[in-house]
């Protein structure tokens, strides 16, 4: 679908809005920093839940009540323009306990199936809208170049055409193909967020919030500098935006990162000339969380720079009073043209009009009980299975035949939190039974019954192992959940404790099947020497039991690597690992024809 042309409804409404109401419309505030009453008083255009921004209790019903309170308040403003409630439903409605958690994008890239991704978009739209939220900050259409980046798993892969196809499929699924947009999609982060050079993160240290909230020194690559020429920007990082804009994506989020030393949030050529001019994007650009503040120590200058560059809605997201007063001052002082402000408001109203928000035509919202519906969970199970990649199986030990005695070891084997990864219930995610789901252990129990022994997560836990007469060891290794720059890393090498676990199991079984739960390729080292077969499951989500179907042959492996798999860590000051010969190249899949 494409965004409708500007209707007289939009122009008429814009003409009736006061300066304060127009400023309110471009203001997006975190739910923790504003009350419904203030939303009504200041005619705020949007409220968001950041990662983990959940009501207490964190239930679908409580979410619906929370979101409804803000939307209903916005209808009480003088002109009653409904606000848009935004959230990061990036692999299902992942903040909400009980929602279906789909595999993260890197696994969907391995599956490479646009119809599957479209169906996931549809299911995610239904579960998101059921809580009242009709805007998700997805898809991420990054093209990750260096797996040391903590957001690698949010990208579909390193093939720009694949990223374009799958990003577009998600937009179709989310926004729907009816006349009225169901749930607004947000392509992010424009542009070249996945191209930043290792070691170039910086520049926000003087922003108190960033100092307080994140241990910036951990951040090495996220929000860094993409040191690439325009030809590379166009050939690698622009294709997905061409596609999603052509399909009518209603919003785009600017990237925290820089392009050759200039912050994207202040880059007029990128946000206005390229995205809105050349690509013809007619929706609105939203800034990222506290990103505008990073542009200058002088907040007034930062606000003018971002809005003049082409940011239309500002994810403030805390001190909305300071933001609104600053915009008022700079407009009255002529530092920000009123035409630019009106253009930003017009873009936002046009999208709200396309969502039926200006004429009461918005679609009926599903009931909160739809979250975690069995058909959605079945879809997630299918997706987890489709995204797993068989990396090696030198002695054809897979699929397991008969019902051999199997020893299952490793923390992720029976842990929903580790299978879901970041952006799940909490911003960074967490180990444990954080939300209802099924694990690889559940799937193997179903298939193998009593011939499965599930043991511990570390080599020390395995001491009773010697008495177990297991023929086959299935050992999972994993990454602890992380999000954004908190997942930046200097090394991809699997840690010693997990190496020891694999070695210990190998001592007492005949065959070892290694299953990797990670948001990116890992350098597996000696663990590879102990493994007869190697499977990467990526971050499969809340329905990981489907992986067992692959191990016992109830389903075939179909996934292919969406990224190169490095053989070793790059040198600290080197470029992306692609500079060295990978262990397995993008497209690799052991034994998969074609
Ligand atoms: C974060 C992320 C962005 C997310 C936004 C709202 O910092 O960069 O992807 O959509 O804030 O949570």
Coordinates of C-alpha atoms and ligand atoms in Angstrom, one line a residue:
X1 CA 0.0 0.0 0.0
X2 CA 1.2 3.6 -0.4
X3 CA 0.4 6.6 1.8
X4 CA -2.6 8.5 0.5
X5 CA -2.0 12.0 -0.9
X6 CA -2.5 14.8 1.7
X7 CA -6.2 15.1 2.2
X8 CA -8.1 18.3 2.8
X9 CA -8.8 16.9 6.2
X10 CA -5.1 17.2 7.0
X11 CA -4.7 20.7 5.6
X12 CA -7.9 21.8 7.4
X13 CA -6.8 20.5 10.7
X14 CA -3.3 21.9 10.4
X15 CA -4.8 25.4 9.6
X16 CA -6.7 25.2 12.9
X17 CA -3.8 24.2 15.1
X18 CA -2.1 26.7 17.4
X19 CA 1.7 26.9 17.5
X20 CA 1.6 25.0 20.8
X21 CA -0.6 22.3 19.4
X22 CA 1.6 21.9 16.3
X23 CA 4.6 21.6 18.7
X24 CA 2.8 19.1 20.8
X25 CA 2.2 17.0 17.7
X26 CA 5.9 16.6 17.0
X27 CA 6.6 15.7 20.6
X28 CA 7.1 12.0 21.6
X29 CA 7.4 11.3 25.3
X30 CA 8.3 8.2 27.3
X31 CA 5.4 6.8 29.3
X32 CA 7.3 7.3 32.5
X33 CA 7.7 11.1 31.9
X34 CA 4.1 12.2 31.2
X35 CA 0.6 11.7 32.6
X36 CA -2.6 11.3 30.5
X37 CA -3.7 14.7 31.8
X38 CA -0.5 16.3 30.4
X39 CA -1.1 14.5 27.1
X40 CA -4.5 16.2 26.9
X41 CA -3.2 19.6 28.1
X42 CA -0.3 19.8 25.6
X43 CA -1.9 17.9 22.7
X44 CA 1.1 15.5 22.7
X45 CA 1.4 13.5 19.4
X46 CA 3.0 10.3 20.7
X47 CA 3.9 8.4 23.8
X48 CA 6.2 5.4 23.8
X49 CA 7.3 2.4 25.8
X50 CA 11.1 2.0 25.5
X51 CA 12.6 -1.5 25.9
X52 CA 11.0 -2.9 29.0
X53 CA 8.7 0.0 29.4
X54 CA 5.9 -2.2 30.9
X55 CA 3.0 -1.5 33.2
X56 CA 2.9 -3.4 36.5
X57 CA 1.6 -6.1 36.3
X58 CA 3.0 -6.8 32.9
X59 CA -0.1 -8.4 31.3
X60 CA -1.9 -7.8 28.0
X61 CA -4.9 -6.4 29.9
X62 CA -2.7 -4.0 31.9
X63 CA -0.9 -2.9 28.7
X64 CA -4.3 -2.2 27.0
X65 CA -5.5 -0.2 29.9
X66 CA -2.2 1.8 30.0
X67 CA -2.2 2.6 26.3
X68 CA -5.9 3.3 26.2
X69 CA -5.5 5.9 29.0
X70 CA -3.1 7.9 26.9
X71 CA -5.0 7.6 23.6
X72 CA -8.3 8.6 25.3
X73 CA -6.5 11.5 27.0
X74 CA -5.3 12.7 23.6
X75 CA -8.9 12.7 22.3
X76 CA -9.7 15.1 25.2
X77 CA -7.3 17.7 23.8
X78 CA -8.9 20.8 22.2
X79 CA -8.8 19.3 18.7
X80 CA -8.9 15.7 19.8
X81 CA -6.1 14.4 17.5
X82 CA -5.4 10.9 18.8
X83 CA -1.8 10.1 19.8
X84 CA 0.2 7.3 18.4
X85 CA 1.5 4.9 21.1
X86 CA 4.8 3.4 19.9
X87 CA 6.7 0.3 21.2
X88 CA 9.6 -2.0 20.1
X89 CA 7.6 -5.0 19.0
X90 CA 10.7 -6.2 17.0
X91 CA 10.3 -10.0 17.3
X92 CA 6.7 -10.2 18.4
X93 CA 5.2 -7.9 21.0
X94 CA 8.2 -8.8 23.0
X95 CA 7.8 -6.4 26.0
X96 CA 4.6 -8.2 27.1
X97 CA 4.7 -11.4 29.2
X98 CA 2.6 -14.0 27.4
X99 CA 3.2 -12.6 23.9
X100 CA 4.5 -14.8 21.1
X101 CA 8.2 -14.3 20.8
X102 CA 9.5 -14.8 17.2
X103 CA 13.1 -15.5 16.2
X104 CA 15.2 -12.4 16.0
X105 CA 15.8 -11.1 12.5
X106 CA 19.2 -12.8 11.9
X107 CA 17.3 -16.2 12.1
X108 CA 14.6 -14.9 9.8
X109 CA 17.4 -13.9 7.4
X110 CA 18.7 -17.5 7.6
X111 CA 15.2 -18.8 6.7
X112 CA 15.1 -16.2 3.9
X113 CA 11.3 -16.6 3.4
X114 CA 9.4 -13.3 2.8
X115 CA 6.0 -15.1 3.1
X116 CA 7.0 -16.3 6.6
X117 CA 8.1 -12.8 7.6
X118 CA 4.9 -11.3 6.3
X119 CA 2.9 -13.7 8.4
X120 CA 5.0 -12.8 11.4
X121 CA 4.3 -9.1 10.7
X122 CA 0.6 -9.9 10.6
X123 CA 0.7 -11.9 13.9
X124 CA 2.8 -9.2 15.5
X125 CA 0.4 -6.5 14.4
X126 CA -2.6 -8.4 15.9
X127 CA -0.8 -8.9 19.2
X128 CA 0.5 -5.3 19.3
X129 CA -2.9 -3.7 18.4
X130 CA -4.6 -5.9 21.0
X131 CA -2.7 -3.9 23.6
X132 CA -3.8 -0.6 22.0
X133 CA -0.4 0.2 20.5
X134 CA -0.6 0.9 16.8
X135 CA 3.0 1.8 16.1
X136 CA 6.1 -0.5 16.3
X137 CA 9.7 0.5 15.7
X138 CA 10.3 -2.2 13.2
X139 CA 11.7 -3.5 10.9
X140 CA 15.4 -2.9 11.5
X141 CA 16.8 -3.0 8.0
X142 CA 20.4 -2.6 9.0
X143 CA 23.0 -4.5 6.9
X144 CA 25.5 -5.5 9.7
X145 CA 29.1 -5.5 8.5
X146 CA 30.9 -6.4 11.7
X147 CA 29.5 -9.1 14.0
X148 CA 31.2 -7.4 17.0
X149 CA 28.2 -5.0 16.9
X150 CA 25.7 -5.6 19.6
X151 CA 22.8 -5.1 17.1
X152 CA 23.9 -7.7 14.6
X153 CA 21.0 -10.0 15.4
X154 CA 18.5 -7.2 14.7
X155 CA 19.6 -7.3 11.0
X156 CA 18.3 -9.9 8.5
X157 CA 21.8 -10.3 7.1
X158 CA 24.6 -9.0 4.9
X159 CA 22.8 -9.3 1.5
X160 CA 21.2 -5.9 0.8
X161 CA 18.6 -7.6 -1.5
X162 CA 17.6 -10.1 1.2
X163 CA 17.3 -7.3 3.7
X164 CA 15.1 -5.3 1.3
X165 CA 12.9 -8.3 0.6
X166 CA 12.3 -9.3 4.3
X167 CA 12.1 -5.7 5.5
X168 CA 9.4 -5.0 3.0
X169 CA 7.6 -8.2 3.9
X170 CA 7.4 -7.2 7.5
X171 CA 6.1 -3.7 6.6
X172 CA 3.4 -5.4 4.5
X173 CA 2.5 -7.7 7.4
X174 CA 2.4 -4.9 10.0
X175 CA 0.6 -2.2 8.0
X176 CA -1.7 -4.6 6.2
X177 CA -3.0 -4.2 2.7
X178 CA -6.4 -2.6 3.5
X179 CA -7.0 1.0 2.8
X180 CA -6.3 1.9 6.5
X181 CA -2.9 1.1 8.0
X182 CA -3.4 -1.4 10.8
X183 CA -0.1 -1.0 12.7
X184 CA 2.4 1.6 11.6
X185 CA 5.8 0.2 10.8
X186 CA 9.1 2.1 11.2
X187 CA 12.1 1.3 9.1
X188 CA 15.3 1.8 11.1
X189 CA 17.9 3.1 11.6
X190 CA 18.4 5.4 8.6
X191 CA 21.1 5.0 7.5
X192 CA 24.1 2.7 7.6
X193 CA 23.7 1.9 11.3
X194 CA 25.3 -1.4 10.6
X195 CA 28.4 0.0 8.8
X196 CA 30.1 1.7 11.8
X197 CA 33.8 1.2 12.3
X198 CA 34.9 -0.7 15.4
X199 CA 36.2 1.6 18.1
X200 CA 34.4 4.8 16.8
X201 CA 31.6 5.0 19.4
X202 CA 31.7 8.3 21.2
X203 CA 30.5 11.8 21.3
X204 CA 27.7 11.4 23.8
X205 CA 29.8 11.4 27.0
X206 CA 28.7 14.9 27.8
X207 CA 25.0 14.0 27.7
X208 CA 24.3 13.3 31.3
X209 CA 21.6 10.7 30.5
X210 CA 24.0 8.6 28.4
X211 CA 26.7 8.9 31.1
X212 CA 24.2 7.7 33.8
X213 CA 22.4 5.1 31.8
X214 CA 25.0 3.2 29.9
X215 CA 28.6 2.2 30.6
X216 CA 29.6 4.0 27.4
X217 CA 33.2 2.5 27.5
X218 CA 31.5 -0.9 26.8
X219 CA 30.2 0.6 23.6
X220 CA 32.8 0.2 20.9
X221 CA 30.9 0.1 17.6
X222 CA 27.2 0.9 18.2
X223 CA 26.3 4.6 17.4
X224 CA 29.8 4.9 15.9
X225 CA 31.0 6.3 12.6
X226 CA 30.2 4.7 9.2
X227 CA 33.4 5.5 7.2
X228 CA 32.1 4.5 3.8
X229 CA 31.8 6.3 0.5
X230 CA 28.5 7.3 -1.1
X231 CA 28.6 4.5 -3.6
X232 CA 28.8 1.9 -0.7
X233 CA 26.0 3.7 1.2
X234 CA 23.8 3.5 -1.9
X235 CA 24.7 0.0 -2.9
X236 CA 24.6 -1.7 0.5
X237 CA 22.5 0.4 2.9
X238 CA 20.0 2.2 0.7
X239 CA 18.2 -0.6 -1.2
X240 CA 16.0 -1.7 1.7
X241 CA 14.8 1.9 2.1
X242 CA 14.0 2.1 -1.6
X243 CA 11.8 -0.9 -1.2
X244 CA 10.0 -0.1 2.1
X245 CA 9.4 3.5 1.0
X246 CA 7.9 2.2 -2.3
X247 CA 5.6 0.0 -0.2
X248 CA 4.4 2.9 1.8
X249 CA 6.2 2.5 5.1
X250 CA 4.7 5.3 7.3
X251 CA 7.7 6.1 9.5
X252 CA 11.5 5.9 9.4
X253 CA 13.8 6.2 12.5
X254 CA 17.0 8.1 12.1
X255 CA 20.3 6.4 13.2
X256 CA 22.3 7.5 16.2
X257 CA 25.4 6.8 14.1
X258 CA 27.4 9.2 12.0
X259 CA 28.4 9.1 8.3
X260 CA 32.0 10.2 7.8
X261 CA 32.0 12.1 11.0
X262 CA 28.6 13.8 10.7
X263 CA 25.7 12.7 13.0
X264 CA 22.8 11.3 10.9
X265 CA 20.3 13.1 13.1
X266 CA 21.7 16.4 11.9
X267 CA 22.4 15.4 8.3
X268 CA 20.1 17.3 6.0
X269 CA 21.3 15.7 2.8
X270 CA 20.6 12.2 4.2
X271 CA 17.3 12.9 5.9
X272 CA 15.8 15.4 3.5
X273 CA 17.5 15.4 0.1
X274 CA 18.0 11.6 -0.1
X275 CA 15.2 10.0 1.9
X276 CA 12.4 12.5 1.3
X277 CA 13.6 14.0 -2.0
X278 CA 15.2 11.3 -4.0
X279 CA 13.4 8.3 -2.5
X280 CA 10.1 10.3 -2.2
X281 CA 9.4 9.2 1.4
X282 CA 6.1 10.8 2.4
X283 CA 5.8 9.6 5.9
X284 CA 7.6 11.1 8.9
X285 CA 11.1 10.7 10.4
X286 CA 11.3 10.1 14.1
X287 CA 14.5 10.6 16.1
X288 CA 15.9 7.9 18.3
X289 CA 15.8 7.9 22.1
X290 CA 17.7 11.0 23.5
X291 CA 19.5 11.2 20.2
X292 CA 18.8 14.9 19.5
X293 CA 20.7 15.8 22.6
X294 CA 23.8 14.2 21.2
X295 CA 24.0 16.8 18.4
X296 CA 25.3 19.7 20.6
X297 CA 25.9 20.7 24.2
X298 CA 23.6 23.6 23.4
X299 CA 20.1 22.0 23.5
X300 CA 18.6 24.8 21.5
X301 CA 21.2 24.3 18.7
X302 CA 20.6 20.6 18.8
X303 CA 16.9 20.9 18.4
X304 CA 17.2 23.3 15.5
X305 CA 19.8 21.2 13.8
X306 CA 17.7 18.0 14.0
X307 CA 14.4 19.6 12.9
X308 CA 16.1 21.5 10.0
X309 CA 17.9 18.4 8.9
X310 CA 14.6 16.6 8.5
X311 CA 13.6 15.0 11.8
X312 CA 9.8 15.4 12.0
X313 CA 8.9 13.9 15.4
X314 CA 11.3 14.0 18.3
X315 CA 11.6 11.1 20.7
X316 CA 12.5 13.5 23.5
X317 CA 11.7 11.4 25.5
X318 CA 11.8 12.8 29.0
X319 CA 11.8 16.6 29.5
X320 CA 9.0 17.4 27.1
X321 CA 8.5 20.8 28.7
X322 CA 12.0 21.8 27.9
X323 CA 11.6 20.5 24.3
X324 CA 8.3 22.2 23.7
X325 CA 9.5 25.5 25.1
X326 CA 12.7 25.3 23.1
X327 CA 10.8 24.8 19.8
X328 CA 8.5 27.6 20.6
X329 CA 11.4 30.0 21.3
X330 CA 13.3 29.1 18.1
X331 CA 10.2 29.4 15.9
X332 CA 9.3 32.8 17.4
X333 CA 13.0 33.8 17.0
X334 CA 13.0 32.7 13.4
X335 CA 15.8 30.2 14.0
X336 CA 13.5 27.4 12.9
X337 CA 11.1 28.2 10.0
X338 CA 7.4 27.8 10.7
X339 CA 7.2 26.1 7.3
X340 CA 9.5 23.4 8.4
X341 CA 7.5 22.9 11.6
X342 CA 4.3 22.8 9.5
X343 CA 5.8 20.3 7.1
X344 CA 6.7 18.0 10.0
X345 CA 3.2 18.2 11.5
X346 CA 1.6 17.7 8.0
X347 CA 3.7 14.5 7.6
X348 CA 2.6 13.2 11.0
X349 CA -1.1 14.1 10.4
X350 CA -1.0 12.4 7.0
X351 CA 0.1 9.1 8.5
X352 CA -2.5 9.4 11.2
X353 CA -5.0 10.1 8.5
X354 CA -3.9 6.9 6.7
X355 CA -4.5 5.0 10.0
X356 CA -8.0 6.3 10.2
X357 CA -7.3 8.4 13.2
X358 CA -8.6 11.7 11.9
X359 CA -12.0 10.5 10.7
X360 CA -12.7 7.8 13.3
X361 CA -12.1 5.0 10.7
X362 CA -9.5 3.2 12.7
X363 CA -9.9 -0.6 12.7
X364 CA -11.4 -2.3 15.7
X365 CA -8.7 -3.5 18.1
X366 CA -8.3 -7.2 18.8
X367 CA -8.9 -8.5 22.4
X368 CA -5.8 -8.8 24.6
X369 CA -6.5 -12.5 25.0
X370 CA -5.1 -12.9 21.5
X371 CA -1.5 -12.5 22.7
X372 CA 0.3 -15.9 22.6
X373 CA -2.5 -17.4 20.5
X374 CA -1.7 -21.0 19.5
X375 CA -1.6 -20.2 15.8
X376 CA 0.9 -17.5 16.5
X377 CA 3.0 -19.8 18.6
X378 CA 2.9 -22.5 15.8
X379 CA 4.1 -19.8 13.4
X380 CA 7.0 -18.9 15.7
X381 CA 7.8 -22.6 16.0
X382 CA 7.9 -22.9 12.3
X383 CA 10.1 -19.8 12.0
X384 CA 12.6 -21.1 14.6
X385 CA 12.9 -24.3 12.7
X386 CA 13.3 -22.6 9.4
X387 CA 16.1 -20.3 10.6
X388 CA 18.4 -22.9 12.1
X389 CA 21.4 -23.7 9.9
X390 CA 23.3 -27.0 9.8
X391 CA 26.9 -25.7 9.6
X392 CA 28.7 -29.1 9.7
X393 CA 28.0 -32.8 9.9
X394 CA 31.1 -34.6 8.7
X395 CA 30.0 -38.0 9.7
X396 CA 26.3 -37.6 9.0
X397 CA 25.3 -38.1 12.6
X398 CA 22.1 -36.1 11.9
X399 CA 19.3 -36.8 11.9
X400 CA 19.4 -39.0 15.0
X401 CA 17.8 -42.4 14.1
X402 CA 16.0 -44.7 16.4
X403 CA 15.8 -43.6 20.0
X404 CA 19.4 -43.4 21.2
X405 CA 20.3 -42.4 24.7
X406 CA 20.8 -38.7 24.5
X407 CA 22.4 -36.4 27.0
X408 CA 21.3 -32.8 26.7
X409 CA 23.7 -30.3 28.3
X410 CA 24.0 -26.5 28.3
X411 CA 22.1 -23.6 29.9
X412 CA 20.1 -22.6 26.8
X413 CA 18.7 -26.0 26.2
X414 CA 15.9 -25.5 28.7
X415 CA 15.9 -21.7 29.1
X416 CA 13.3 -19.5 27.4
X417 CA 15.1 -16.2 28.3
X418 CA 18.4 -17.3 26.6
X419 CA 16.5 -18.5 23.6
X420 CA 14.8 -15.1 23.2
X421 CA 17.8 -12.9 23.7
X422 CA 17.6 -9.1 24.0
X423 CA 14.5 -7.0 23.5
X424 CA 12.4 -9.5 25.5
X425 CA 10.3 -8.4 28.5
X426 CA 13.3 -6.2 29.5
X427 CA 15.5 -4.1 27.3
X428 CA 18.4 -6.4 27.4
X429 CA 16.4 -9.6 28.0
X430 CA 17.3 -12.0 30.8
X431 CA 17.9 -15.7 31.5
X432 CA 15.1 -17.8 33.0
X433 CA 11.4 -18.4 32.5
X434 CA 10.7 -14.8 31.8
X435 CA 7.7 -15.6 29.6
X436 CA 5.7 -18.7 28.7
X437 CA 7.5 -20.8 26.0
X438 CA 8.9 -24.2 25.0
X439 CA 12.5 -25.1 24.7
X440 CA 14.7 -27.6 22.9
X441 CA 14.5 -29.8 25.9
X442 CA 10.7 -29.8 25.7
X443 CA 11.0 -30.8 22.0
X444 CA 13.5 -33.6 22.6
X445 CA 11.4 -34.9 25.5
X446 CA 8.4 -35.1 23.2
X447 CA 10.5 -37.1 20.6
X448 CA 12.7 -39.2 22.8
X449 CA 10.8 -39.7 26.0
X450 CA 12.9 -41.6 28.6
X451 CA 15.9 -42.0 26.4
X452 CA 16.7 -38.3 27.0
X453 CA 18.7 -37.2 30.0
X454 CA 18.8 -33.5 30.6
X455 CA 21.8 -32.4 32.6
X456 CA 23.5 -29.3 33.7
X457 CA 24.8 -26.1 32.3
X458 CA 28.5 -26.3 33.3
X459 CA 31.2 -28.9 33.3
X460 CA 31.1 -29.0 37.1
X461 CA 27.4 -29.9 36.9
X462 CA 28.1 -32.9 34.9
X463 CA 29.9 -34.9 37.6
X464 CA 27.2 -37.7 37.7
X465 CA 27.7 -37.8 34.0
X466 CA 30.1 -40.8 34.2
X467 CA 27.3 -43.0 35.2
X468 CA 25.1 -42.0 32.2
X469 CA 25.2 -44.4 29.3
X470 CA 24.5 -41.8 26.7
X471 CA 25.5 -42.4 23.1
X472 CA 24.8 -38.9 21.9
X473 CA 25.5 -35.6 23.5
X474 CA 23.5 -32.5 22.4
X475 CA 25.3 -29.5 23.9
X476 CA 24.1 -26.0 23.6
X477 CA 26.4 -23.0 23.9
X478 CA 25.0 -19.4 24.1
X479 CA 25.5 -15.7 24.5
X480 CA 24.0 -14.0 27.6
X481 CA 21.2 -11.6 26.4
X482 CA 22.1 -8.1 25.4
X483 CA 20.8 -5.1 23.5
X484 CA 22.4 -2.3 21.5
X485 CA 25.9 -1.2 22.5
X486 CA 25.7 -3.3 25.6
X487 CA 26.3 -6.2 23.3
X488 CA 29.3 -4.7 21.5
X489 CA 32.3 -7.0 22.0
X490 CA 36.0 -7.1 21.4
X491 CA 35.9 -10.8 20.9
X492 CA 33.7 -13.4 19.3
X493 CA 35.5 -16.3 20.9
X494 CA 33.4 -18.7 22.9
X495 CA 34.2 -18.4 26.5
X496 CA 36.4 -21.0 28.3
X497 CA 33.6 -22.3 30.6
X498 CA 31.4 -23.3 27.7
X499 CA 34.4 -24.8 25.9
X500 CA 35.0 -26.9 29.0
X501 CA 31.4 -28.1 29.0
X502 CA 31.6 -29.3 25.4
X503 CA 34.9 -31.0 26.1
X504 CA 33.5 -32.7 29.2
X505 CA 30.5 -34.1 27.4
X506 CA 32.7 -35.3 24.5
X507 CA 34.5 -37.4 27.1
X508 CA 31.5 -39.6 27.8
X509 CA 29.5 -39.9 24.6
X510 CA 30.1 -41.3 21.2
X511 CA 28.8 -38.3 19.1
X512 CA 28.4 -34.6 19.9
X513 CA 25.9 -32.3 18.4
X514 CA 26.7 -28.6 19.1
X515 CA 23.8 -26.2 19.0
X516 CA 24.7 -22.5 19.1
X517 CA 22.3 -19.9 20.5
X518 CA 23.7 -16.5 19.6
X519 CA 22.8 -13.2 17.9
X520 CA 25.8 -13.4 15.7
X521 CA 28.5 -15.9 14.6
X522 CA 30.9 -17.0 17.3
X523 CA 34.5 -18.2 17.0
X524 CA 34.0 -21.7 18.4
X525 CA 37.6 -22.8 18.6
X526 CA 38.2 -26.2 20.2
X527 CA 34.5 -26.8 20.6
X528 CA 34.4 -27.4 16.9
X529 CA 37.0 -30.2 17.2
X530 CA 34.8 -32.0 19.7
X531 CA 31.6 -31.7 17.6
X532 CA 30.5 -34.1 15.0
X533 CA 27.7 -31.8 13.9
X534 CA 27.2 -28.1 14.4
X535 CA 23.9 -26.2 14.2
X536 CA 23.3 -22.5 14.8
X537 CA 19.8 -21.8 16.2
X538 CA 20.5 -18.0 16.5
X539 CA 17.9 -16.6 19.0
X540 CA 14.9 -18.8 18.2
X541 CA 12.3 -17.2 20.5
X542 CA 9.6 -18.7 22.8
X543 CA 8.9 -21.7 20.6
X544 CA 12.3 -23.3 20.3
X545 CA 11.0 -26.9 20.7
X546 CA 10.8 -27.0 17.0
X547 CA 14.6 -27.3 16.8
X548 CA 14.2 -30.9 18.1
X549 CA 12.3 -31.8 14.9
X550 CA 15.5 -31.0 13.0
X551 CA 17.7 -33.2 15.2
X552 CA 15.5 -36.2 15.0
X553 CA 14.7 -35.8 11.3
X554 CA 11.0 -34.8 11.7
X555 CA 11.8 -31.8 9.5
X556 CA 14.7 -31.0 7.1
X557 CA 17.3 -28.3 7.6
X558 CA 16.6 -25.4 5.2
X559 CA 18.3 -22.4 6.7
X560 CA 21.4 -20.8 5.1
X561 CA 23.9 -18.4 6.7
X562 CA 22.7 -14.8 6.2
X563 CA 26.2 -13.5 7.2
X564 CA 29.8 -14.7 6.9
X565 CA 31.0 -16.8 9.8
X566 CA 34.5 -15.6 10.9
X567 CA 37.2 -18.1 11.5
X568 CA 38.9 -15.8 14.1
X569 CA 38.6 -12.5 15.8
X570 CA 39.8 -9.6 13.6
X571 CA 42.8 -7.7 14.8
X572 CA 41.6 -4.9 17.2
X573 CA 42.3 -2.1 14.8
X574 CA 41.2 -4.0 11.7
X575 CA 38.0 -3.7 9.7
X576 CA 35.1 -6.1 9.8
X577 CA 36.1 -9.8 9.9
X578 CA 35.1 -10.0 6.3
X579 CA 38.6 -8.8 5.6
X580 CA 39.9 -12.3 6.4
X581 CA 38.7 -15.6 4.9
X582 CA 35.6 -16.7 6.9
X583 CA 35.2 -20.2 8.2
X584 CA 31.8 -20.4 6.4
X585 CA 30.6 -17.9 3.8
X586 CA 27.2 -16.3 3.7
X587 CA 24.9 -18.8 1.9
X588 CA 26.5 -21.8 3.5
X589 CA 24.3 -24.7 4.6
X590 CA 25.8 -28.2 5.0
X591 CA 23.9 -30.7 2.9
X592 CA 21.2 -28.3 1.7
X593 CA 20.8 -28.6 -2.0
X594 CA 20.6 -25.5 -4.2
Ligands
LIG1 C1 16.6 2.6 21.3 C2 16.9 2.1 19.9 C3 15.7 2.1 18.9 C4 14.4 1.9 19.7 C5 14.3 3.2 20.5 C6 13.0 3.1 21.4 O1 17.6 3.3 21.8 O2 18.0 2.6 19.2 O3 16.0 1.0 18.0 O4 13.4 1.8 18.8 O5 15.4 3.4 21.4 O6 13.1 2.1 22.4

